[in-house]
Short mmCIF file of C-alpha atoms and ligand atoms in Angstrom, two decimals:
data_model
loop_
_atom_site.label_atom_id
_atom_site.label_comp_id
_atom_site.label_asym_id
_atom_site.label_seq_id
_atom_site.Cartn_x
_atom_site.Cartn_y
_atom_site.Cartn_z
CA MET A 1 -28.35 6.70 33.69
CA ASN A 2 -26.18 5.62 30.75
CA ILE A 3 -27.78 6.16 27.33
CA GLY A 4 -26.21 5.12 24.06
CA ILE A 5 -25.81 2.66 21.22
CA ASP A 6 -27.19 -0.74 22.13
CA LYS A 7 -26.86 -2.46 18.75
CA ILE A 8 -25.50 -1.36 15.39
CA GLY A 9 -25.87 -2.91 11.93
CA PHE A 10 -25.31 -1.93 8.34
CA TYR A 11 -26.23 -2.94 4.83
CA THR A 12 -24.64 -2.24 1.48
CA PRO A 13 -25.86 -3.53 -1.92
CA HIS A 14 -24.40 -6.73 -3.38
CA LEU A 15 -22.71 -5.00 -6.33
CA TYR A 16 -19.54 -2.90 -6.49
CA VAL A 17 -17.19 -1.37 -9.03
CA ASP A 18 -13.41 -1.55 -8.62
CA MET A 19 -11.82 1.90 -8.31
CA ASN A 20 -8.72 0.92 -10.32
CA GLU A 21 -10.96 -0.07 -13.23
CA LEU A 22 -13.06 3.09 -12.88
CA ALA A 23 -9.90 5.23 -12.93
CA VAL A 24 -8.54 3.52 -16.06
CA SER A 25 -11.82 3.97 -17.89
CA ARG A 26 -11.81 7.70 -16.95
CA ASP A 27 -8.19 8.11 -18.10
CA ILE A 28 -7.08 8.87 -14.55
CA ASP A 29 -4.04 7.40 -12.74
CA PRO A 30 -5.55 4.74 -10.38
CA GLY A 31 -3.31 6.10 -7.58
CA LYS A 32 -5.51 9.18 -7.47
CA PHE A 33 -8.57 7.11 -6.48
CA THR A 34 -6.87 4.48 -4.30
CA ILE A 35 -4.28 6.72 -2.56
CA GLY A 36 -5.27 10.35 -3.23
CA ILE A 37 -8.96 9.75 -2.44
CA GLY A 38 -8.42 6.48 -0.56
CA GLN A 39 -11.13 4.28 -2.05
CA GLU A 40 -10.84 0.64 -3.26
CA LYS A 41 -14.40 -0.33 -4.13
CA MET A 42 -17.61 1.62 -4.62
CA ALA A 43 -21.03 0.14 -3.86
CA VAL A 44 -23.44 0.14 -6.81
CA PRO A 45 -27.14 0.06 -5.87
CA PRO A 46 -29.43 -1.86 -8.22
CA VAL A 47 -32.76 -0.18 -9.06
CA THR A 48 -34.43 -2.57 -6.56
CA GLN A 49 -32.67 -0.77 -3.66
CA ASP A 50 -33.51 2.72 -2.43
CA SER A 51 -32.90 4.51 0.87
CA VAL A 52 -35.91 2.74 2.43
CA THR A 53 -34.83 -0.81 1.51
CA LEU A 54 -31.18 -0.17 2.42
CA ALA A 55 -32.25 1.01 5.88
CA ALA A 56 -34.75 -1.81 6.37
CA ASN A 57 -32.10 -4.39 5.42
CA ALA A 58 -29.65 -2.81 7.89
CA ALA A 59 -32.23 -2.88 10.69
CA LEU A 60 -33.37 -6.43 9.90
CA GLU A 61 -30.07 -7.90 11.08
CA ILE A 62 -30.10 -6.25 14.51
CA LEU A 63 -33.72 -6.30 15.68
CA ASP A 64 -35.19 -9.19 17.65
CA ASP A 65 -38.83 -9.48 18.77
CA ALA A 66 -38.13 -7.80 22.13
CA ASP A 67 -36.54 -4.80 20.35
CA LYS A 68 -39.56 -4.47 18.04
CA GLU A 69 -41.83 -4.34 21.09
CA GLN A 70 -39.67 -1.83 22.95
CA ILE A 71 -39.06 0.57 20.05
CA ASP A 72 -41.51 3.45 20.28
CA PHE A 73 -39.67 5.92 18.04
CA VAL A 74 -38.16 5.42 14.58
CA ILE A 75 -36.02 8.30 13.29
CA PHE A 76 -34.78 8.09 9.72
CA GLY A 77 -31.87 10.35 8.74
CA THR A 78 -31.51 10.72 4.98
CA GLU A 79 -30.84 13.24 2.23
CA THR A 80 -31.98 10.87 -0.51
CA GLY A 81 -35.49 10.12 0.72
CA VAL A 82 -38.16 8.77 -1.62
CA ASP A 83 -41.06 11.09 -0.80
CA SER A 84 -41.35 14.78 -0.01
CA SER A 85 -44.23 14.17 2.38
CA LYS A 86 -44.38 10.66 3.84
CA SER A 87 -41.39 9.77 5.99
CA ALA A 88 -39.19 6.82 5.04
CA ALA A 89 -39.43 5.74 8.70
CA VAL A 90 -43.08 4.75 8.22
CA TYR A 91 -42.17 2.26 5.46
CA VAL A 92 -39.40 0.71 7.59
CA HIS A 93 -41.71 0.55 10.60
CA GLU A 94 -44.18 -1.52 8.56
CA LEU A 95 -41.60 -3.69 6.76
CA LEU A 96 -40.05 -4.75 10.08
CA GLY A 97 -43.26 -5.13 12.07
CA ILE A 98 -42.39 -2.62 14.80
CA ASN A 99 -44.76 -1.88 17.70
CA PRO A 100 -47.67 0.23 16.29
CA ASN A 101 -47.51 2.58 19.31
CA ALA A 102 -44.45 4.31 17.94
CA ARG A 103 -43.53 7.66 16.43
CA ALA A 104 -41.92 7.58 12.97
CA ILE A 105 -40.25 10.58 11.34
CA GLU A 106 -37.56 11.59 8.83
CA VAL A 107 -34.85 14.18 9.53
CA LYS A 108 -32.60 15.99 7.08
CA GLN A 109 -29.37 17.98 7.22
CA ALA A 110 -27.10 16.38 4.63
CA CYS A 111 -24.75 13.81 6.21
CA TYR A 112 -25.54 15.09 9.71
CA GLY A 113 -29.10 13.62 9.77
CA ALA A 114 -28.33 10.42 11.67
CA THR A 115 -26.38 12.34 14.32
CA ALA A 116 -29.34 14.68 14.83
CA ALA A 117 -31.48 11.54 15.16
CA ILE A 118 -29.16 10.05 17.80
CA GLN A 119 -29.18 13.24 19.86
CA MET A 120 -32.98 13.37 19.65
CA ALA A 121 -33.13 9.70 20.64
CA LYS A 122 -30.92 10.40 23.67
CA GLY A 123 -33.45 12.98 24.91
CA HIS A 124 -36.33 10.57 24.28
CA ILE A 125 -34.68 7.80 26.30
CA ALA A 126 -33.89 10.20 29.16
CA LEU A 127 -37.66 10.79 29.43
CA ASN A 128 -38.68 7.20 28.63
CA PRO A 129 -35.94 4.91 29.98
CA GLU A 130 -37.89 1.69 29.27
CA SER A 131 -38.19 2.33 25.55
CA LYS A 132 -35.76 2.04 22.63
CA VAL A 133 -35.31 4.26 19.59
CA LEU A 134 -34.44 2.91 16.15
CA VAL A 135 -32.14 5.35 14.32
CA LEU A 136 -31.52 4.86 10.61
CA GLY A 137 -29.02 6.60 8.35
CA SER A 138 -29.48 5.61 4.73
CA ASP A 139 -28.45 7.12 1.42
CA ILE A 140 -27.40 6.67 -2.17
CA ALA A 141 -24.61 9.13 -3.07
CA ARG A 142 -24.87 10.20 -6.72
CA TYR A 143 -22.81 12.91 -8.42
CA GLY A 144 -23.03 11.69 -12.01
CA LEU A 145 -20.96 9.68 -14.48
CA ASN A 146 -17.65 11.35 -15.35
CA SER A 147 -18.21 14.07 -12.74
CA SER A 148 -15.51 15.28 -10.30
CA GLY A 149 -17.40 13.66 -7.43
CA GLU A 150 -17.90 10.32 -9.18
CA ALA A 151 -15.16 8.53 -7.24
CA THR A 152 -16.84 9.56 -3.97
CA GLN A 153 -20.23 7.95 -4.62
CA GLY A 154 -21.55 4.92 -2.73
CA ALA A 155 -24.68 3.39 -1.21
CA GLY A 156 -25.63 1.88 2.12
CA ALA A 157 -27.32 2.28 5.46
CA VAL A 158 -26.70 1.92 9.16
CA ALA A 159 -29.26 1.02 11.81
CA LEU A 160 -28.72 1.71 15.52
CA THR A 161 -30.83 1.11 18.56
CA ILE A 162 -30.49 3.74 21.26
CA SER A 163 -31.39 2.69 24.79
CA ALA A 164 -30.64 3.00 28.48
CA ASN A 165 -27.81 0.71 29.69
CA PRO A 166 -26.58 0.22 26.10
CA GLY A 167 -24.61 -2.83 25.02
CA ILE A 168 -21.99 -1.07 22.89
CA LEU A 169 -21.29 2.62 23.56
CA ALA A 170 -22.55 4.87 26.37
CA LEU A 171 -22.73 8.41 24.98
CA GLU A 172 -21.16 11.06 27.18
CA GLU A 173 -22.93 14.23 28.22
CA LYS A 174 -20.71 16.85 26.60
CA SER A 175 -21.09 17.53 22.92
CA ALA A 176 -19.90 20.43 20.74
CA TYR A 177 -21.74 21.59 17.63
CA MET A 178 -22.01 24.45 15.16
CA THR A 179 -23.95 25.63 12.11
CA ALA A 180 -22.90 28.01 9.31
CA ASP A 181 -24.61 28.72 5.96
CA VAL A 182 -22.12 27.36 3.40
CA MET A 183 -22.79 26.37 -0.23
CA ASP A 184 -20.30 23.52 -0.35
CA PHE A 185 -22.70 20.75 -1.38
CA TRP A 186 -26.44 20.80 -2.07
CA ARG A 187 -29.14 19.06 -4.10
CA PRO A 188 -32.11 21.14 -5.32
CA VAL A 189 -35.44 19.27 -5.22
CA TYR A 190 -35.51 18.93 -9.03
CA SER A 191 -32.18 17.12 -9.24
CA ASP A 192 -31.33 13.49 -8.50
CA LYS A 193 -27.62 14.35 -8.45
CA ALA A 194 -25.76 16.49 -5.92
CA PHE A 195 -23.99 19.74 -6.79
CA VAL A 196 -20.70 20.35 -5.06
CA ASP A 197 -17.85 22.80 -4.68
CA GLY A 198 -15.29 20.11 -3.91
CA LYS A 199 -12.46 22.36 -2.74
CA LEU A 200 -14.74 24.45 -0.50
CA SER A 201 -16.33 21.31 0.96
CA ASN A 202 -12.91 19.94 1.95
CA GLU A 203 -11.90 23.25 3.53
CA GLN A 204 -15.16 23.56 5.46
CA TYR A 205 -14.96 20.00 6.73
CA ILE A 206 -11.44 20.63 8.08
CA GLU A 207 -12.41 23.98 9.61
CA PHE A 208 -15.56 22.58 11.24
CA PHE A 209 -13.57 19.73 12.79
CA ALA A 210 -10.96 22.12 14.21
CA LYS A 211 -13.68 24.39 15.66
CA VAL A 212 -15.93 21.74 17.23
CA TRP A 213 -12.92 19.86 18.58
CA LYS A 214 -11.70 23.03 20.34
CA GLN A 215 -15.21 23.70 21.66
CA TYR A 216 -15.48 20.09 22.89
CA LYS A 217 -12.09 20.28 24.65
CA ASP A 218 -13.14 23.49 26.42
CA LYS A 219 -16.50 22.04 27.47
CA SER A 220 -15.30 18.59 28.57
CA GLY A 221 -11.75 19.15 29.78
CA PHE A 222 -10.66 16.09 27.76
CA ASP A 223 -7.69 16.11 25.40
CA LEU A 224 -6.44 13.82 22.61
CA LYS A 225 -4.63 11.62 25.15
CA ASP A 226 -8.04 10.70 26.64
CA PHE A 227 -9.18 9.09 23.38
CA GLU A 228 -8.47 5.57 22.19
CA ALA A 229 -9.79 6.46 18.73
CA ILE A 230 -11.58 9.22 16.83
CA THR A 231 -14.01 8.25 14.08
CA PHE A 232 -15.04 10.60 11.28
CA HIS A 233 -17.76 11.17 8.74
CA LEU A 234 -15.96 9.74 5.71
CA PRO A 235 -17.05 11.04 2.29
CA TYR A 236 -13.80 9.32 1.21
CA THR A 237 -11.19 7.85 3.51
CA LYS A 238 -8.51 10.52 2.98
CA MET A 239 -10.87 13.22 4.30
CA GLY A 240 -10.73 12.44 8.03
CA LYS A 241 -6.97 12.09 7.82
CA LYS A 242 -6.68 15.61 6.40
CA ALA A 243 -8.80 17.04 9.23
CA LEU A 244 -7.03 15.08 11.98
CA LYS A 245 -3.49 15.95 10.86
CA PRO A 246 -3.30 19.62 12.00
CA VAL A 247 -5.07 18.87 15.29
CA LEU A 248 -2.71 15.95 16.07
CA ALA A 249 0.41 18.07 15.73
CA ASP A 250 0.38 19.15 19.42
CA ALA A 251 -0.16 15.66 20.88
CA PRO A 252 2.62 13.44 22.33
CA GLU A 253 4.17 10.96 19.87
CA ASN A 254 2.46 7.85 21.36
CA VAL A 255 -0.98 9.52 21.21
CA GLN A 256 -0.40 10.53 17.59
CA GLU A 257 0.60 6.96 16.70
CA ARG A 258 -2.42 5.42 18.44
CA LEU A 259 -4.95 7.79 16.88
CA LYS A 260 -3.42 7.43 13.40
CA ALA A 261 -3.37 3.62 13.62
CA ASN A 262 -6.95 3.41 14.86
CA TYR A 263 -8.08 5.93 12.24
CA GLN A 264 -6.73 3.56 9.58
CA VAL A 265 -8.78 0.65 11.00
CA SER A 266 -11.89 2.83 11.15
CA THR A 267 -11.69 3.48 7.41
CA ASN A 268 -11.64 -0.19 6.25
CA TYR A 269 -15.35 -0.63 5.57
CA ASN A 270 -15.77 2.87 4.10
CA ARG A 271 -12.85 2.25 1.72
CA ASN A 272 -14.85 -0.66 0.29
CA VAL A 273 -18.30 0.96 0.20
CA GLY A 274 -17.84 4.66 -0.63
CA ASN A 275 -19.77 7.59 0.76
CA ILE A 276 -23.11 6.62 2.29
CA TYR A 277 -23.76 10.17 3.52
CA THR A 278 -25.78 9.94 6.81
CA GLY A 279 -24.42 6.49 7.64
CA SER A 280 -20.75 7.14 6.88
CA LEU A 281 -19.61 8.14 10.38
CA TYR A 282 -21.35 5.12 11.89
CA LEU A 283 -19.97 2.76 9.22
CA SER A 284 -16.56 4.00 10.31
CA LEU A 285 -17.42 3.28 13.96
CA ILE A 286 -18.54 -0.24 12.98
CA SER A 287 -15.31 -0.73 11.05
CA LEU A 288 -13.25 0.25 14.09
CA LEU A 289 -15.19 -1.89 16.57
CA GLU A 290 -15.35 -4.98 14.35
CA GLN A 291 -11.85 -4.82 12.88
CA LYS A 292 -9.82 -3.87 15.95
CA GLU A 293 -10.42 -6.81 18.20
CA ASP A 294 -8.37 -5.63 21.20
CA LEU A 295 -10.15 -2.34 21.92
CA GLU A 296 -10.56 -2.30 25.67
CA ARG A 297 -13.81 -1.82 27.56
CA GLY A 298 -13.95 1.65 29.06
CA SER A 299 -12.12 3.18 26.08
CA ARG A 300 -13.28 6.62 24.99
CA ILE A 301 -14.19 6.90 21.29
CA GLY A 302 -14.69 10.29 19.59
CA LEU A 303 -17.17 10.88 16.77
CA PHE A 304 -17.03 13.77 14.29
CA SER A 305 -20.18 14.32 12.26
CA TYR A 306 -20.25 16.74 9.31
CA GLY A 307 -23.21 17.53 7.08
CA SER A 308 -22.59 19.96 4.25
CA GLY A 309 -24.49 23.15 4.21
CA ALA A 310 -23.30 22.95 7.05
CA VAL A 311 -23.62 21.46 10.55
CA GLY A 312 -20.81 19.78 12.49
CA GLU A 313 -20.72 18.03 15.84
CA PHE A 314 -18.11 16.31 17.98
CA PHE A 315 -19.23 13.94 20.71
CA SER A 316 -17.91 10.89 22.50
CA GLY A 317 -18.80 7.57 24.06
CA ILE A 318 -17.39 4.91 26.37
CA LEU A 319 -17.08 1.29 25.20
CA GLN A 320 -19.20 -1.01 27.33
CA PRO A 321 -17.88 -4.18 29.02
CA ASN A 322 -19.37 -6.81 26.64
CA TYR A 323 -19.60 -4.66 23.52
CA ARG A 324 -18.20 -7.39 21.24
CA ASP A 325 -21.25 -9.60 21.96
CA TYR A 326 -23.49 -6.92 20.43
CA LEU A 327 -21.60 -6.63 17.11
CA LYS A 328 -22.48 -8.37 13.83
CA THR A 329 -18.91 -8.97 12.71
CA GLU A 330 -19.47 -12.37 11.08
CA SER A 331 -22.56 -11.22 9.19
CA HIS A 332 -20.65 -8.20 7.82
CA ARG A 333 -17.69 -10.35 6.79
CA ASN A 334 -20.13 -12.51 4.78
CA MET A 335 -21.84 -9.49 3.29
CA PHE A 336 -18.52 -8.22 1.90
CA ALA A 337 -17.43 -11.70 0.77
CA LEU A 338 -20.65 -12.31 -1.19
CA ARG A 339 -20.53 -9.05 -3.14
CA LYS A 340 -20.19 -9.24 -6.92
CA LYS A 341 -17.96 -7.00 -9.03
CA VAL A 342 -19.55 -5.25 -12.02
CA THR A 343 -17.57 -3.84 -14.94
CA VAL A 344 -17.52 -0.09 -15.55
CA PRO A 345 -20.03 -0.36 -18.47
CA GLU A 346 -22.31 -2.47 -16.24
CA TYR A 347 -22.04 0.14 -13.45
CA GLU A 348 -22.87 2.89 -15.95
CA ALA A 349 -25.94 0.98 -17.20
CA ILE A 350 -27.16 0.46 -13.61
CA PHE A 351 -26.53 4.14 -12.82
CA GLU A 352 -28.68 5.20 -15.79
CA GLU A 353 -31.53 2.81 -14.94
CA THR A 354 -33.79 5.13 -12.97
CA LEU A 355 -37.42 4.87 -11.94
CA PRO A 356 -40.19 6.59 -13.90
CA THR A 357 -41.21 10.05 -12.65
CA ASP A 358 -44.35 10.37 -14.78
CA GLY A 359 -46.62 8.14 -12.73
CA SER A 360 -46.29 5.09 -14.96
CA THR A 361 -46.38 1.63 -13.46
CA VAL A 362 -43.21 -0.42 -13.30
CA LYS A 363 -42.53 -3.95 -12.05
CA LEU A 364 -38.94 -4.74 -11.06
CA ASP A 365 -37.18 -8.10 -11.07
CA ILE A 366 -36.40 -8.63 -7.38
CA GLU A 367 -35.13 -12.18 -7.95
CA MET A 368 -31.89 -10.63 -9.25
CA ASP A 369 -31.35 -8.90 -5.90
CA PRO A 370 -30.28 -11.16 -2.99
CA ALA A 371 -31.40 -8.57 -0.40
CA LYS A 372 -34.25 -9.67 1.82
CA ILE A 373 -36.06 -6.34 1.45
CA CYS A 374 -36.46 -4.91 -2.05
CA LEU A 375 -38.38 -2.37 -4.06
CA ALA A 376 -40.63 -4.48 -6.31
CA GLY A 377 -42.04 -1.65 -8.41
CA ILE A 378 -44.26 1.42 -8.54
CA THR A 379 -48.03 1.36 -8.99
CA GLU A 380 -50.14 4.54 -9.19
CA ASN A 381 -47.22 6.58 -7.81
CA MET A 382 -46.88 4.26 -4.81
CA ARG A 383 -43.64 2.37 -4.15
CA GLN A 384 -44.22 -1.35 -3.63
CA TYR A 385 -41.85 -2.87 -1.08
CA VAL A 386 -41.37 -6.57 -0.39
CA ASN A 387 -39.87 -8.29 2.64
CA LYS A 388 -38.95 -11.73 1.26
CA SER A 389 -38.25 -13.04 4.76
CA LYS A 390 -41.85 -12.52 5.94
P1 HMG B 1 -10.50 16.28 -7.44
O1 HMG B 1 -10.34 17.71 -7.84
O2 HMG B 1 -10.86 15.32 -8.49
O3 HMG B 1 -9.19 15.71 -6.79
O4 HMG B 1 -11.58 16.24 -6.30
P2 HMG B 1 -7.82 16.44 -6.40
O5 HMG B 1 -7.17 16.95 -7.61
O6 HMG B 1 -8.07 17.40 -5.25
O7 HMG B 1 -7.01 15.17 -5.88
C1 HMG B 1 -7.41 14.46 -4.77
C2 HMG B 1 -6.16 13.95 -4.07
O8 HMG B 1 -5.54 12.94 -4.89
C3 HMG B 1 -5.09 15.02 -3.85
O9 HMG B 1 -4.52 14.74 -2.59
C4 HMG B 1 -4.07 14.71 -4.95
O10 HMG B 1 -2.76 15.14 -4.65
C5 HMG B 1 -4.14 13.20 -4.99
P3 HMG B 1 -4.63 15.85 -1.40
O11 HMG B 1 -3.89 17.02 -1.88
O12 HMG B 1 -6.10 16.13 -1.24
O13 HMG B 1 -4.02 15.17 -0.23
N1 HMG B 1 -3.65 12.59 -6.24
C6 HMG B 1 -2.93 11.46 -6.26
N2 HMG B 1 -2.46 10.65 -5.28
C7 HMG B 1 -1.76 9.56 -5.65
N3 HMG B 1 -1.50 9.23 -6.94
C8 HMG B 1 -1.92 10.01 -7.95
C9 HMG B 1 -2.68 11.18 -7.63
N4 HMG B 1 -3.28 12.15 -8.37
C10 HMG B 1 -3.87 13.01 -7.50
N5 HMG B 1 -1.66 9.67 -9.21
C11 HMG B 1 -12.92 15.75 -4.43
C12 HMG B 1 -11.62 15.44 -5.14
C13 HMG B 1 -12.99 14.93 -3.14
C14 HMG B 1 -12.98 17.23 -4.08
C15 HMG B 1 -14.11 15.38 -5.36
O14 HMG B 1 -14.13 13.99 -5.56
C16 HMG B 1 -15.46 15.81 -4.82
O15 HMG B 1 -15.90 16.93 -5.06
N6 HMG B 1 -16.18 14.92 -4.06
C17 HMG B 1 -17.47 15.24 -3.46
C18 HMG B 1 -17.37 16.22 -2.31
C19 HMG B 1 -16.72 15.65 -1.07
O16 HMG B 1 -16.63 14.45 -0.89
N7 HMG B 1 -16.30 16.55 -0.15
C20 HMG B 1 -15.74 16.13 1.10
C21 HMG B 1 -16.05 17.10 2.25
S1 HMG B 1 -17.78 17.55 2.31
C22 HMG B 1 -18.59 16.22 3.10
O17 HMG B 1 -17.96 15.38 3.66
C23 HMG B 1 -20.07 16.18 3.01
C24 HMG B 1 -20.64 15.19 2.01
O18 HMG B 1 -20.52 13.88 2.49
C25 HMG B 1 -22.10 15.54 1.68
C26 HMG B 1 -23.09 15.65 2.82
O19 HMG B 1 -22.82 16.18 3.89
O20 HMG B 1 -24.24 15.28 2.56
C27 HMG B 1 -19.90 15.24 0.68
#
């Protein structure tokens, strides 16, 4: 039985800051951000969006009534959850009106969370072929104003349904993974900003890719020539390129050219959104599938997932015959077209506007936010969510 990605959607907030303008205001040559890091625009989340609303907005565009009936498991991958106890999946389950006879949980391992969720979903579908699993990967990446990681922030979410006989990508059996205790990036519970050893994180990412790729090759017998494209977790778009380069060196010229060209296409959306942590790899997959219109059915696509701390995994899938019918290309084109640029001072003001942590009540102006699902405020320590489309 084929199991894999049936539908895939994403959501990013309606505001962004231009990386050239951010560089100038930080006294940095814009080439460093646009070429050295490889980012053009960075999503800026208003206070009315959090990891729950981003995920719910991403799922809203892909789920129909039949999906909501069939889904019996919601798995929410995030490292910027809103509660240490209650899972973000429960909020999304309610906001979208999913079948009450469902499990709903949150999983965490930095940017690897959504991949863990997909692998768990695969096992669930193997045992329950009639059901569907909703996997969410949603985060707001915050390092701080004027910090070394500032240019690699972002915000957004992906939503995927995992099912038998999937519409988009059938996941293959072989997968290679590894874990090692590395302090390359972490966020203690008392901090709303991540701590990072940038150089170490880059080195570990590259090393993890080389190791899981070798392990995958040994397990599967496949080589680079068997892949139409390889997609990467993209904290910034130069990162995957750095990891791919040494591995590509042994491949024939035509394979190198194909994988490099398709890598470029797979970075388009990420270049305009920034790092969305758990969702980044899948945003890159969406970018590839929606932007490269002549990808052939039956093509093998590789996926490299990396979550600092650290866990890495390489796995693969086969494009299904009518995969284009399952994509939301037009809706994503509109989402990008309707975004509004904010100035650097406006971005800084939005960054500083945080929610109270002392239990006080706050009411937020959700009319300013065009998203269908918003955070409307906090009352007695409880987040108040609104689905305007209900
Ligand atoms: P930095 O020290 O500001 O930048 O940190 P740099 O000095 O290393 O320069 C970056 C690149 O720009 C270099 O290219 C420069 O040469 C180039 P490279 O040598 O890397 O190819 N450059 C220029 N290019 C053109 N024109 C110019 C120019 N000037 C310089 N004028 C860093 C960069 C990414 C480390 C920092 O932003 C950071 O710490 N970010 C956060 C950590 C991160 O994203 N790590 C990535 C791997 S870890 C990961 O992916 C997991 C993560 O998503 C978290 C999770 O799992 O939850 C982060």
